[in-house]
């Protein structure tokens, strides 16, 4: 009997995306194969690290050691903290950021080499793709060539915090803005069944800062869009799509120093759904 090719779609959600590590850990502990990974935002970071062969315990240590808040310039309390110098330069001044030496972008790309071990897509044994968006056209771009770190950097690039990342003449930003959980991409890469992990289905209450209000507003819009995309996809693929939604709504998107709670949530929800996962694989084995 031949098992189906199993795909994993890892969505965006900031710190909530740490749950992806817990999901992957449980799948591997139960000998569930992962043949295809499509990720965006934090899903691109975690999925990319796994596809590049980073040990999961090591990845957890990296997440706890590195200051993602500082590197990604995530704000703490205000809109001014969000936009900073980078955004004010290209939002409020007449200057073409395409022609500038994108020093900050290079630093972010180099930073993600810690997760991707300087590997290129052609070196990976697991089929992996990053979903990004062309800022000029709004087109969804699926990245599968070149350095993985550059693709991951594009997949997490947030307008107003970073410059778009240039790739083959296009300027790319966070793919989660149009495809929060890229399950359709995982199917297009050859997966027979897809486990889609949505960490942004719940809304966080109690946001009091300007940034938290902006994130909440974005989450409301993207939640509706994500639900619609997944509903339409399910109409096409039926029960080949299994959706996992770890209970991480209590975790704020920007709480990047809180690593353990979302990882545990990912582990526990995946363990709870393991019988369904096994049944899915058995059903489509041939």
Tab-separated table of C-alpha atoms in Angstrom:
chain	number	residue	atom	x	y	z
A	1	UNK	CA	0.000	0.000	0.000
A	2	UNK	CA	1.335	3.428	-0.992
A	3	UNK	CA	0.599	6.386	1.265
A	4	UNK	CA	-0.718	9.585	-0.302
A	5	UNK	CA	1.593	12.549	-0.639
A	6	UNK	CA	0.899	14.624	2.476
A	7	UNK	CA	0.978	18.404	2.266
A	8	UNK	CA	1.163	20.919	5.077
A	9	UNK	CA	-0.178	24.461	4.690
A	10	UNK	CA	1.171	26.749	7.396
A	11	UNK	CA	-0.567	30.081	7.783
A	12	UNK	CA	0.361	33.471	9.151
A	13	UNK	CA	-0.368	34.922	12.548
A	14	UNK	CA	2.789	36.315	14.120
A	15	UNK	CA	3.599	34.691	17.461
A	16	UNK	CA	0.606	32.395	17.068
A	17	UNK	CA	2.519	30.799	14.213
A	18	UNK	CA	4.875	29.164	16.706
A	19	UNK	CA	2.072	26.604	16.971
A	20	UNK	CA	3.279	25.254	13.617
A	21	UNK	CA	6.347	23.853	15.359
A	22	UNK	CA	4.100	21.927	17.729
A	23	UNK	CA	2.028	20.610	14.828
A	24	UNK	CA	5.095	19.389	12.940
A	25	UNK	CA	6.553	17.821	16.077
A	26	UNK	CA	3.419	15.769	16.710
A	27	UNK	CA	3.149	14.680	13.081
A	28	UNK	CA	6.723	13.428	13.091
A	29	UNK	CA	6.348	11.729	16.482
A	30	UNK	CA	3.416	9.784	15.048
A	31	UNK	CA	5.323	8.966	11.840
A	32	UNK	CA	3.057	11.079	9.645
A	33	UNK	CA	5.045	11.954	6.506
A	34	UNK	CA	5.401	15.562	5.377
A	35	UNK	CA	6.044	15.615	1.642
A	36	UNK	CA	4.990	19.151	0.724
A	37	UNK	CA	4.990	22.405	2.703
A	38	UNK	CA	3.477	25.727	1.644
A	39	UNK	CA	3.910	28.590	4.068
A	40	UNK	CA	3.413	32.282	4.436
A	41	UNK	CA	4.379	34.731	7.171
A	42	UNK	CA	5.410	32.779	10.278
A	43	UNK	CA	4.378	29.613	8.470
A	44	UNK	CA	7.139	30.316	5.955
A	45	UNK	CA	9.678	30.712	8.765
A	46	UNK	CA	8.772	27.489	10.581
A	47	UNK	CA	8.097	25.500	7.422
A	48	UNK	CA	11.289	26.736	5.802
A	49	UNK	CA	13.399	25.798	8.791
A	50	UNK	CA	11.930	22.288	8.850
A	51	UNK	CA	12.335	21.838	5.095
A	52	UNK	CA	15.963	22.952	5.417
A	53	UNK	CA	16.626	20.198	7.933
A	54	UNK	CA	16.778	22.205	11.147
A	55	UNK	CA	16.175	19.919	14.133
A	56	UNK	CA	12.919	20.834	15.887
A	57	UNK	CA	14.539	21.129	19.325
A	58	UNK	CA	17.188	23.389	17.828
A	59	UNK	CA	14.500	25.454	16.117
A	60	UNK	CA	12.706	25.912	19.422
A	61	UNK	CA	15.961	27.081	21.026
A	62	UNK	CA	16.521	29.519	18.159
A	63	UNK	CA	13.056	30.998	18.617
A	64	UNK	CA	13.675	31.448	22.340
A	65	UNK	CA	17.147	32.922	21.883
A	66	UNK	CA	16.782	35.302	18.953
A	67	UNK	CA	15.056	38.655	19.380
A	68	UNK	CA	12.489	38.557	16.587
A	69	UNK	CA	10.842	41.705	17.925
A	70	UNK	CA	14.055	43.633	17.400
A	71	UNK	CA	14.994	42.121	14.051
A	72	UNK	CA	11.543	42.545	12.536
A	73	UNK	CA	11.104	45.914	14.253
A	74	UNK	CA	7.751	44.950	15.645
A	75	UNK	CA	6.278	47.748	17.756
A	76	UNK	CA	5.438	47.624	21.403
A	77	UNK	CA	2.904	50.337	21.998
A	78	UNK	CA	2.194	52.865	19.290
A	79	UNK	CA	1.644	53.537	15.618
A	80	UNK	CA	4.787	55.631	15.638
A	81	UNK	CA	6.656	52.574	16.828
A	82	UNK	CA	5.125	50.592	14.008
A	83	UNK	CA	6.058	52.832	11.118
A	84	UNK	CA	9.448	53.979	12.413
A	85	UNK	CA	11.956	55.506	10.027
A	86	UNK	CA	11.586	52.875	7.340
A	87	UNK	CA	7.901	53.480	6.703
A	88	UNK	CA	8.021	57.248	7.062
A	89	UNK	CA	10.703	57.410	4.390
A	90	UNK	CA	8.636	55.687	1.730
A	91	UNK	CA	5.156	56.600	2.913
A	92	UNK	CA	5.613	60.306	3.491
A	93	UNK	CA	8.639	61.315	1.417
A	94	UNK	CA	8.974	61.342	-2.349
A	95	UNK	CA	11.739	58.855	-2.857
A	96	UNK	CA	11.856	55.645	-4.869
A	97	UNK	CA	12.696	52.783	-2.488
A	98	UNK	CA	13.313	50.515	-5.507
A	99	UNK	CA	16.494	52.420	-6.276
A	100	UNK	CA	17.802	52.431	-2.737
A	101	UNK	CA	20.399	50.141	-1.264
A	102	UNK	CA	18.068	48.033	0.868
A	103	UNK	CA	20.377	47.537	3.788
A	104	UNK	CA	17.607	46.569	6.175
A	105	UNK	CA	16.268	44.006	3.720
A	106	UNK	CA	19.690	42.408	3.390
A	107	UNK	CA	19.938	42.223	7.174
A	108	UNK	CA	16.591	40.431	7.409
A	109	UNK	CA	17.607	37.977	4.670
A	110	UNK	CA	20.863	37.247	6.481
A	111	UNK	CA	18.933	36.846	9.722
A	112	UNK	CA	16.766	34.128	8.197
A	113	UNK	CA	19.856	32.203	7.148
A	114	UNK	CA	19.905	31.120	10.812
A	115	UNK	CA	16.660	29.260	10.094
A	116	UNK	CA	17.461	28.069	6.572
A	117	UNK	CA	21.159	27.170	6.934
A	118	UNK	CA	22.052	29.111	3.745
A	119	UNK	CA	20.241	26.545	1.615
A	120	UNK	CA	18.624	26.964	-1.785
A	121	UNK	CA	15.323	25.407	-2.812
A	122	UNK	CA	17.142	23.037	-5.161
A	123	UNK	CA	18.914	21.454	-2.171
A	124	UNK	CA	15.754	20.560	-0.250
A	125	UNK	CA	14.449	17.012	0.008
A	126	UNK	CA	11.009	18.274	1.075
A	127	UNK	CA	9.009	20.195	-1.514
A	128	UNK	CA	8.689	23.687	-0.029
A	129	UNK	CA	7.191	26.939	-1.267
A	130	UNK	CA	6.736	30.426	0.154
A	131	UNK	CA	3.704	32.504	-0.743
A	132	UNK	CA	4.275	36.224	-1.282
A	133	UNK	CA	2.478	39.110	-3.005
A	134	UNK	CA	3.712	41.411	-5.769
A	135	UNK	CA	3.181	44.862	-4.276
A	136	UNK	CA	2.771	46.450	-7.716
A	137	UNK	CA	0.167	44.068	-9.147
A	138	UNK	CA	-1.375	42.361	-6.113
A	139	UNK	CA	-0.564	39.031	-7.734
A	140	UNK	CA	0.124	35.987	-5.580
A	141	UNK	CA	3.674	34.756	-6.155
A	142	UNK	CA	4.769	31.237	-5.193
A	143	UNK	CA	8.517	31.166	-4.533
A	144	UNK	CA	10.383	27.911	-5.218
A	145	UNK	CA	13.753	29.009	-6.578
A	146	UNK	CA	16.913	30.606	-5.243
A	147	UNK	CA	17.989	31.084	-1.622
A	148	UNK	CA	15.340	29.982	0.851
A	149	UNK	CA	16.231	32.847	3.206
A	150	UNK	CA	15.352	35.454	0.571
A	151	UNK	CA	11.998	33.793	-0.099
A	152	UNK	CA	11.206	33.600	3.623
A	153	UNK	CA	12.147	37.267	4.040
A	154	UNK	CA	9.704	38.151	1.261
A	155	UNK	CA	7.027	35.996	2.871
A	156	UNK	CA	7.196	37.928	6.145
A	157	UNK	CA	7.772	41.433	4.776
A	158	UNK	CA	5.157	43.733	6.277
A	159	UNK	CA	4.467	47.039	4.501
A	160	UNK	CA	5.237	49.886	6.852
A	161	UNK	CA	7.975	47.963	8.636
A	162	UNK	CA	10.236	46.704	5.850
A	163	UNK	CA	10.983	47.502	2.270
A	164	UNK	CA	9.524	44.970	-0.182
A	165	UNK	CA	12.013	42.259	-1.119
A	166	UNK	CA	13.167	42.259	-4.743
A	167	UNK	CA	12.967	38.897	-6.525
A	168	UNK	CA	13.450	38.525	-10.276
A	169	UNK	CA	12.347	42.087	-10.921
A	170	UNK	CA	9.306	41.917	-8.653
A	171	UNK	CA	8.912	43.579	-5.262
A	172	UNK	CA	7.328	41.200	-2.798
A	173	UNK	CA	5.561	41.432	0.553
A	174	UNK	CA	3.804	39.122	3.036
A	175	UNK	CA	1.676	36.585	1.166
A	176	UNK	CA	-0.658	36.317	4.134
A	177	UNK	CA	-2.280	39.546	2.990
A	178	UNK	CA	-4.183	37.598	0.318
A	179	UNK	CA	-3.652	33.909	1.172
A	180	UNK	CA	-3.509	33.417	4.911
A	181	UNK	CA	-3.526	29.595	4.816
A	182	UNK	CA	-2.069	28.451	1.461
A	183	UNK	CA	-3.685	25.019	1.292
A	184	UNK	CA	-4.451	25.500	-2.410
A	185	UNK	CA	-0.743	26.023	-3.056
A	186	UNK	CA	0.107	22.763	-1.273
A	187	UNK	CA	-2.335	20.911	-3.533
A	188	UNK	CA	-0.886	22.606	-6.614
A	189	UNK	CA	2.566	21.331	-5.609
A	190	UNK	CA	1.361	17.744	-5.837
A	191	UNK	CA	-0.053	16.932	-2.403
A	192	UNK	CA	-2.815	14.317	-2.428
A	193	UNK	CA	-4.091	15.374	0.984
A	194	UNK	CA	-3.388	18.589	2.878
A	195	UNK	CA	-3.316	19.388	6.577
A	196	UNK	CA	-3.980	23.127	6.780
A	197	UNK	CA	-3.024	24.926	9.980
A	198	UNK	CA	-4.916	28.148	10.622
A	199	UNK	CA	-3.587	30.095	13.606
A	200	UNK	CA	-5.485	33.316	12.903
A	201	UNK	CA	-9.114	32.209	13.098
A	202	UNK	CA	-9.703	33.706	16.550
A	203	UNK	CA	-9.698	37.372	17.518
A	204	UNK	CA	-7.809	38.742	20.510
A	205	UNK	CA	-9.777	40.889	22.927
A	206	UNK	CA	-8.338	43.674	25.008
A	207	UNK	CA	-6.168	45.460	22.434
A	208	UNK	CA	-5.508	48.987	23.653
A	209	UNK	CA	-2.660	50.359	21.538
A	210	UNK	CA	-2.901	51.804	18.042
A	211	UNK	CA	-0.941	48.875	16.640
A	212	UNK	CA	-3.167	46.289	18.329
A	213	UNK	CA	-6.263	48.010	16.946
A	214	UNK	CA	-4.766	47.966	13.429
A	215	UNK	CA	-3.870	44.284	13.733
A	216	UNK	CA	-7.356	43.458	14.998
A	217	UNK	CA	-8.948	45.304	12.073
A	218	UNK	CA	-6.727	43.441	9.610
A	219	UNK	CA	-7.511	40.140	11.322
A	220	UNK	CA	-11.258	40.681	10.955
A	221	UNK	CA	-10.948	41.189	7.195
A	222	UNK	CA	-8.452	38.370	6.672
A	223	UNK	CA	-10.459	35.940	8.786
A	224	UNK	CA	-13.475	36.308	6.508
A	225	UNK	CA	-11.311	36.020	3.399
A	226	UNK	CA	-9.560	32.923	4.741
A	227	UNK	CA	-12.806	31.183	5.634
A	228	UNK	CA	-14.167	31.847	2.143
A	229	UNK	CA	-11.017	30.586	0.397
A	230	UNK	CA	-10.980	27.400	2.459
A	231	UNK	CA	-14.697	26.835	1.861
A	232	UNK	CA	-14.248	27.161	-1.908
A	233	UNK	CA	-11.206	24.890	-1.824
A	234	UNK	CA	-13.088	22.250	0.142
A	235	UNK	CA	-15.803	22.269	-2.511
A	236	UNK	CA	-13.118	21.249	-5.026
A	237	UNK	CA	-11.089	18.751	-3.009
A	238	UNK	CA	-13.637	17.428	-0.526
A	239	UNK	CA	-12.290	15.605	2.501
A	240	UNK	CA	-8.728	15.660	1.154
A	241	UNK	CA	-8.392	18.877	3.157
A	242	UNK	CA	-8.138	18.640	6.946
A	243	UNK	CA	-8.162	21.911	8.880
A	244	UNK	CA	-6.416	22.264	12.234
A	245	UNK	CA	-6.999	25.402	14.306
A	246	UNK	CA	-4.902	25.404	17.496
A	247	UNK	CA	-6.548	27.444	20.294
A	248	UNK	CA	-4.156	30.405	20.216
A	249	UNK	CA	-6.636	33.299	20.193
A	250	UNK	CA	-5.402	34.343	23.651
A	251	UNK	CA	-1.905	34.938	22.241
A	252	UNK	CA	-1.257	38.371	20.787
A	253	UNK	CA	0.216	38.493	17.312
A	254	UNK	CA	3.208	40.553	18.415
A	255	UNK	CA	4.057	38.544	21.557
A	256	UNK	CA	7.078	37.053	19.815
A	257	UNK	CA	8.854	36.408	23.106
A	258	UNK	CA	6.093	33.969	24.150
A	259	UNK	CA	7.249	30.734	22.513
A	260	UNK	CA	6.014	27.884	24.730
A	261	UNK	CA	2.224	28.510	24.865
A	262	UNK	CA	1.579	28.403	21.093
A	263	UNK	CA	3.898	25.420	20.619
A	264	UNK	CA	1.983	23.512	23.300
A	265	UNK	CA	-1.318	24.514	21.703
A	266	UNK	CA	-0.119	23.145	18.367
A	267	UNK	CA	1.012	19.884	19.942
A	268	UNK	CA	-2.192	19.354	21.904
A	269	UNK	CA	-4.565	20.134	19.033
A	270	UNK	CA	-2.645	17.909	16.623
A	271	UNK	CA	-2.623	15.059	19.143
A	272	UNK	CA	-6.362	15.495	19.628
A	273	UNK	CA	-6.919	15.232	15.860
A	274	UNK	CA	-4.451	12.401	15.241
A	275	UNK	CA	-7.133	9.750	14.637
A	276	UNK	CA	-8.633	11.971	11.920
A	277	UNK	CA	-5.211	12.512	10.364
A	278	UNK	CA	-4.484	8.786	10.283
A	279	UNK	CA	-7.924	8.075	8.833
A	280	UNK	CA	-7.342	10.659	6.100
A	281	UNK	CA	-4.052	9.066	5.091
A	282	UNK	CA	-5.509	5.554	5.180
A	283	UNK	CA	-8.497	6.625	3.099
A	284	UNK	CA	-6.313	7.899	0.274
A	285	UNK	CA	-3.629	5.215	0.402
A	286	UNK	CA	-3.539	2.990	-2.646
